[in-house]
Amino acid sequence: MEYITPDLCDAYPELVRVVDPMFNNYGGRRSFGGEIVTIKCFEDNSLVREQVAEPGAGKVLVVDAGGSLRRACLGDMLAEKAVANGWEGILMYGCIRDVDAIAALDLGVQALNTHPMKTDKKGIGELNLPVTFGGVTFNPGEYLYADNNGVIVSSESLSMP
């Protein structure tokens, strides 16, 4: 399904929270949306690897990677795993790599930037807790919608007007 965030903002102004403009769109899907699953990690994508291996239909993985611009918490192999398991998209408050391969995948991916270095794998991170960045708190079970105009969050599932 295609989501147009300006239309959602116009139709549901009292229900949406707009994330500060800081993300770039890298995925093959220009828009994506779904129920939020959160990860909090820093320069360690162990939990990202675990979550993209789980069924993700109707879900968006929101990764608070601490805004790190020193390591990539998502690459092509994990993005391919996310596609295989039906994830709608990934919002990365940090960096990704393998951008050309990710752009060819049927997956929404937005991130702060790119970086060629992978993360360390120490198994450190937290799953499904509220995370805050970009002026918005992302709560597990809420809904995220993203396109080239921006990223919005709502406590309710929204339908295109």
mmCIF file of C-alpha atoms in Angstrom:
data_model
loop_
_atom_site.group_PDB
_atom_site.id
_atom_site.type_symbol
_atom_site.label_atom_id
_atom_site.label_comp_id
_atom_site.label_asym_id
_atom_site.label_seq_id
_atom_site.Cartn_x
_atom_site.Cartn_y
_atom_site.Cartn_z
ATOM 1 C CA MET A 1 0.000 0.000 0.000
ATOM 2 C CA GLU A 2 1.174 3.518 -0.741
ATOM 3 C CA TYR A 3 1.142 6.081 2.049
ATOM 4 C CA ILE A 4 1.282 9.824 1.432
ATOM 5 C CA THR A 5 2.268 11.521 4.682
ATOM 6 C CA PRO A 6 0.984 15.017 3.755
ATOM 7 C CA ASP A 7 -2.459 13.526 3.046
ATOM 8 C CA LEU A 8 -2.390 11.631 6.353
ATOM 9 C CA CYS A 9 -1.382 14.823 8.191
ATOM 10 C CA ASP A 10 -4.239 16.729 6.523
ATOM 11 C CA ALA A 11 -6.804 14.028 7.289
ATOM 12 C CA TYR A 12 -5.681 13.247 10.857
ATOM 13 C CA PRO A 13 -3.891 16.340 12.254
ATOM 14 C CA GLU A 14 -4.880 15.505 15.838
ATOM 15 C CA LEU A 15 -3.567 11.918 15.572
ATOM 16 C CA VAL A 16 -0.111 12.349 14.037
ATOM 17 C CA ARG A 17 3.278 13.296 15.451
ATOM 18 C CA VAL A 18 5.798 14.437 12.841
ATOM 19 C CA VAL A 19 9.417 13.328 13.173
ATOM 20 C CA ASP A 20 12.032 16.062 12.657
ATOM 21 C CA PRO A 21 13.310 16.012 9.052
ATOM 22 C CA MET A 22 16.573 14.096 9.185
ATOM 23 C CA PHE A 23 16.049 10.831 7.305
ATOM 24 C CA ASN A 24 16.938 9.813 3.765
ATOM 25 C CA ASN A 25 14.993 7.211 1.809
ATOM 26 C CA TYR A 26 17.152 4.272 0.672
ATOM 27 C CA GLY A 27 14.767 1.354 0.208
ATOM 28 C CA GLY A 28 13.051 0.054 -2.890
ATOM 29 C CA ARG A 29 9.683 1.112 -1.461
ATOM 30 C CA ARG A 30 9.205 4.869 -1.624
ATOM 31 C CA SER A 31 6.567 4.716 1.106
ATOM 32 C CA PHE A 32 5.855 2.271 3.903
ATOM 33 C CA GLY A 33 3.900 1.951 7.096
ATOM 34 C CA GLY A 34 2.902 -0.431 9.828
ATOM 35 C CA GLU A 35 2.931 -1.360 13.476
ATOM 36 C CA ILE A 36 6.078 -0.303 15.321
ATOM 37 C CA VAL A 37 8.594 -2.772 16.776
ATOM 38 C CA THR A 38 11.494 -0.989 18.504
ATOM 39 C CA ILE A 39 15.149 -1.756 19.121
ATOM 40 C CA LYS A 40 17.619 0.342 21.107
ATOM 41 C CA CYS A 41 21.252 -0.458 20.327
ATOM 42 C CA PHE A 42 24.538 1.318 19.715
ATOM 43 C CA GLU A 43 27.023 0.152 17.069
ATOM 44 C CA ASP A 44 25.807 -3.452 17.561
ATOM 45 C CA ASN A 45 23.148 -4.846 15.244
ATOM 46 C CA SER A 46 22.710 -8.230 16.953
ATOM 47 C CA LEU A 47 19.058 -7.507 17.804
ATOM 48 C CA VAL A 48 18.380 -6.174 14.314
ATOM 49 C CA ARG A 49 19.624 -9.508 12.939
ATOM 50 C CA GLU A 50 17.330 -11.401 15.344
ATOM 51 C CA GLN A 51 14.235 -9.301 14.602
ATOM 52 C CA VAL A 52 14.428 -9.343 10.793
ATOM 53 C CA ALA A 53 14.475 -13.152 11.059
ATOM 54 C CA GLU A 54 11.024 -13.004 12.734
ATOM 55 C CA PRO A 55 7.719 -12.636 10.843
ATOM 56 C CA GLY A 56 7.207 -8.930 10.102
ATOM 57 C CA ALA A 57 4.035 -8.647 8.004
ATOM 58 C CA GLY A 58 2.381 -5.315 8.725
ATOM 59 C CA LYS A 59 5.300 -4.170 10.892
ATOM 60 C CA VAL A 60 8.012 -1.512 10.779
ATOM 61 C CA LEU A 61 11.271 -1.939 12.685
ATOM 62 C CA VAL A 62 12.312 1.303 14.401
ATOM 63 C CA VAL A 63 15.984 1.151 15.398
ATOM 64 C CA ASP A 64 17.404 3.709 17.812
ATOM 65 C CA ALA A 65 21.086 3.263 16.988
ATOM 66 C CA GLY A 66 21.951 6.361 19.000
ATOM 67 C CA GLY A 67 22.339 8.451 15.854
ATOM 68 C CA SER A 68 25.756 6.875 15.308
ATOM 69 C CA LEU A 69 27.490 7.902 12.117
ATOM 70 C CA ARG A 70 30.429 5.557 12.778
ATOM 71 C CA ARG A 71 28.929 2.131 11.930
ATOM 72 C CA ALA A 72 26.136 0.715 9.744
ATOM 73 C CA CYS A 73 23.450 -1.211 11.642
ATOM 74 C CA LEU A 74 21.802 -2.512 8.454
ATOM 75 C CA GLY A 75 23.276 -4.002 5.301
ATOM 76 C CA ASP A 76 22.004 -5.938 2.315
ATOM 77 C CA MET A 77 21.954 -9.368 3.975
ATOM 78 C CA LEU A 78 19.766 -8.237 6.881
ATOM 79 C CA ALA A 79 17.557 -6.205 4.536
ATOM 80 C CA GLU A 80 17.092 -9.298 2.340
ATOM 81 C CA LYS A 81 16.125 -11.277 5.444
ATOM 82 C CA ALA A 82 13.588 -8.568 6.355
ATOM 83 C CA VAL A 83 12.035 -8.843 2.870
ATOM 84 C CA ALA A 84 11.903 -12.641 3.110
ATOM 85 C CA ASN A 85 10.035 -12.342 6.415
ATOM 86 C CA GLY A 86 7.549 -9.762 5.189
ATOM 87 C CA TRP A 87 8.668 -6.608 7.027
ATOM 88 C CA GLU A 88 7.163 -3.392 5.644
ATOM 89 C CA GLY A 89 10.146 -1.203 6.442
ATOM 90 C CA ILE A 90 12.975 -0.148 8.718
ATOM 91 C CA LEU A 91 13.595 3.302 10.198
ATOM 92 C CA MET A 92 17.245 3.532 11.262
ATOM 93 C CA TYR A 93 18.333 6.330 13.601
ATOM 94 C CA GLY A 94 21.865 5.651 12.466
ATOM 95 C CA CYS A 95 23.561 4.433 9.279
ATOM 96 C CA ILE A 96 23.098 1.678 6.745
ATOM 97 C CA ARG A 97 25.383 0.273 4.045
ATOM 98 C CA ASP A 98 25.034 -1.652 0.762
ATOM 99 C CA VAL A 99 22.686 1.085 -0.417
ATOM 100 C CA ASP A 100 22.542 0.027 -4.075
ATOM 101 C CA ALA A 101 21.463 -3.500 -3.137
ATOM 102 C CA ILE A 102 18.942 -2.179 -0.578
ATOM 103 C CA ALA A 103 17.472 0.193 -3.181
ATOM 104 C CA ALA A 104 16.617 -2.855 -5.314
ATOM 105 C CA LEU A 105 14.647 -4.565 -2.524
ATOM 106 C CA ASP A 106 10.898 -4.391 -1.885
ATOM 107 C CA LEU A 107 11.451 -2.835 1.525
ATOM 108 C CA GLY A 108 11.069 0.650 2.923
ATOM 109 C CA VAL A 109 14.315 1.856 4.484
ATOM 110 C CA GLN A 110 15.037 5.295 5.869
ATOM 111 C CA ALA A 111 18.230 6.178 7.719
ATOM 112 C CA LEU A 112 20.335 9.166 8.731
ATOM 113 C CA ASN A 113 23.156 8.326 6.339
ATOM 114 C CA THR A 114 25.427 5.617 4.984
ATOM 115 C CA HIS A 115 28.678 4.158 6.280
ATOM 116 C CA PRO A 116 30.717 1.254 4.885
ATOM 117 C CA MET A 117 31.825 -0.188 8.271
ATOM 118 C CA LYS A 118 29.742 -2.949 9.865
ATOM 119 C CA THR A 119 28.951 -3.079 13.570
ATOM 120 C CA ASP A 120 30.443 -5.227 16.280
ATOM 121 C CA LYS A 121 28.327 -8.206 17.362
ATOM 122 C CA LYS A 122 28.222 -8.200 21.165
ATOM 123 C CA GLY A 123 24.579 -9.125 21.653
ATOM 124 C CA ILE A 124 23.884 -5.789 23.353
ATOM 125 C CA GLY A 125 20.574 -4.001 22.919
ATOM 126 C CA GLU A 126 16.985 -3.755 24.095
ATOM 127 C CA LEU A 127 13.778 -4.794 22.371
ATOM 128 C CA ASN A 128 10.306 -3.233 22.415
ATOM 129 C CA LEU A 129 10.734 -0.266 24.709
ATOM 130 C CA PRO A 130 9.808 3.356 23.964
ATOM 131 C CA VAL A 131 12.609 5.131 22.076
ATOM 132 C CA THR A 132 12.871 8.862 21.440
ATOM 133 C CA PHE A 133 14.624 10.719 18.633
ATOM 134 C CA GLY A 134 13.679 13.347 16.092
ATOM 135 C CA GLY A 135 11.371 15.008 18.592
ATOM 136 C CA VAL A 136 9.058 11.975 18.783
ATOM 137 C CA THR A 137 8.698 8.988 21.095
ATOM 138 C CA PHE A 138 8.124 5.725 19.221
ATOM 139 C CA ASN A 139 6.102 3.266 21.293
ATOM 140 C CA PRO A 140 5.869 -0.411 20.367
ATOM 141 C CA GLY A 141 2.406 -1.140 19.003
ATOM 142 C CA GLU A 142 1.889 2.370 17.610
ATOM 143 C CA TYR A 143 2.018 3.032 13.867
ATOM 144 C CA LEU A 144 4.630 4.635 11.634
ATOM 145 C CA TYR A 145 4.119 5.977 8.109
ATOM 146 C CA ALA A 146 6.986 7.198 5.923
ATOM 147 C CA ASP A 147 7.563 8.520 2.431
ATOM 148 C CA ASN A 148 9.832 11.053 0.725
ATOM 149 C CA ASN A 149 7.987 13.862 2.532
ATOM 150 C CA GLY A 150 8.804 12.627 6.013
ATOM 151 C CA VAL A 151 7.979 10.244 8.837
ATOM 152 C CA ILE A 152 4.889 10.384 11.044
ATOM 153 C CA VAL A 153 3.734 8.346 14.040
ATOM 154 C CA SER A 154 0.226 7.711 15.336
ATOM 155 C CA SER A 155 -1.206 5.795 18.272
ATOM 156 C CA GLU A 156 -3.927 4.593 15.864
ATOM 157 C CA SER A 157 -3.795 2.793 12.544
ATOM 158 C CA LEU A 158 -4.563 5.311 9.795
ATOM 159 C CA SER A 159 -6.046 4.712 6.371
ATOM 160 C CA MET A 160 -5.394 6.846 3.330
ATOM 161 C CA PRO A 161 -8.189 9.382 2.794
#
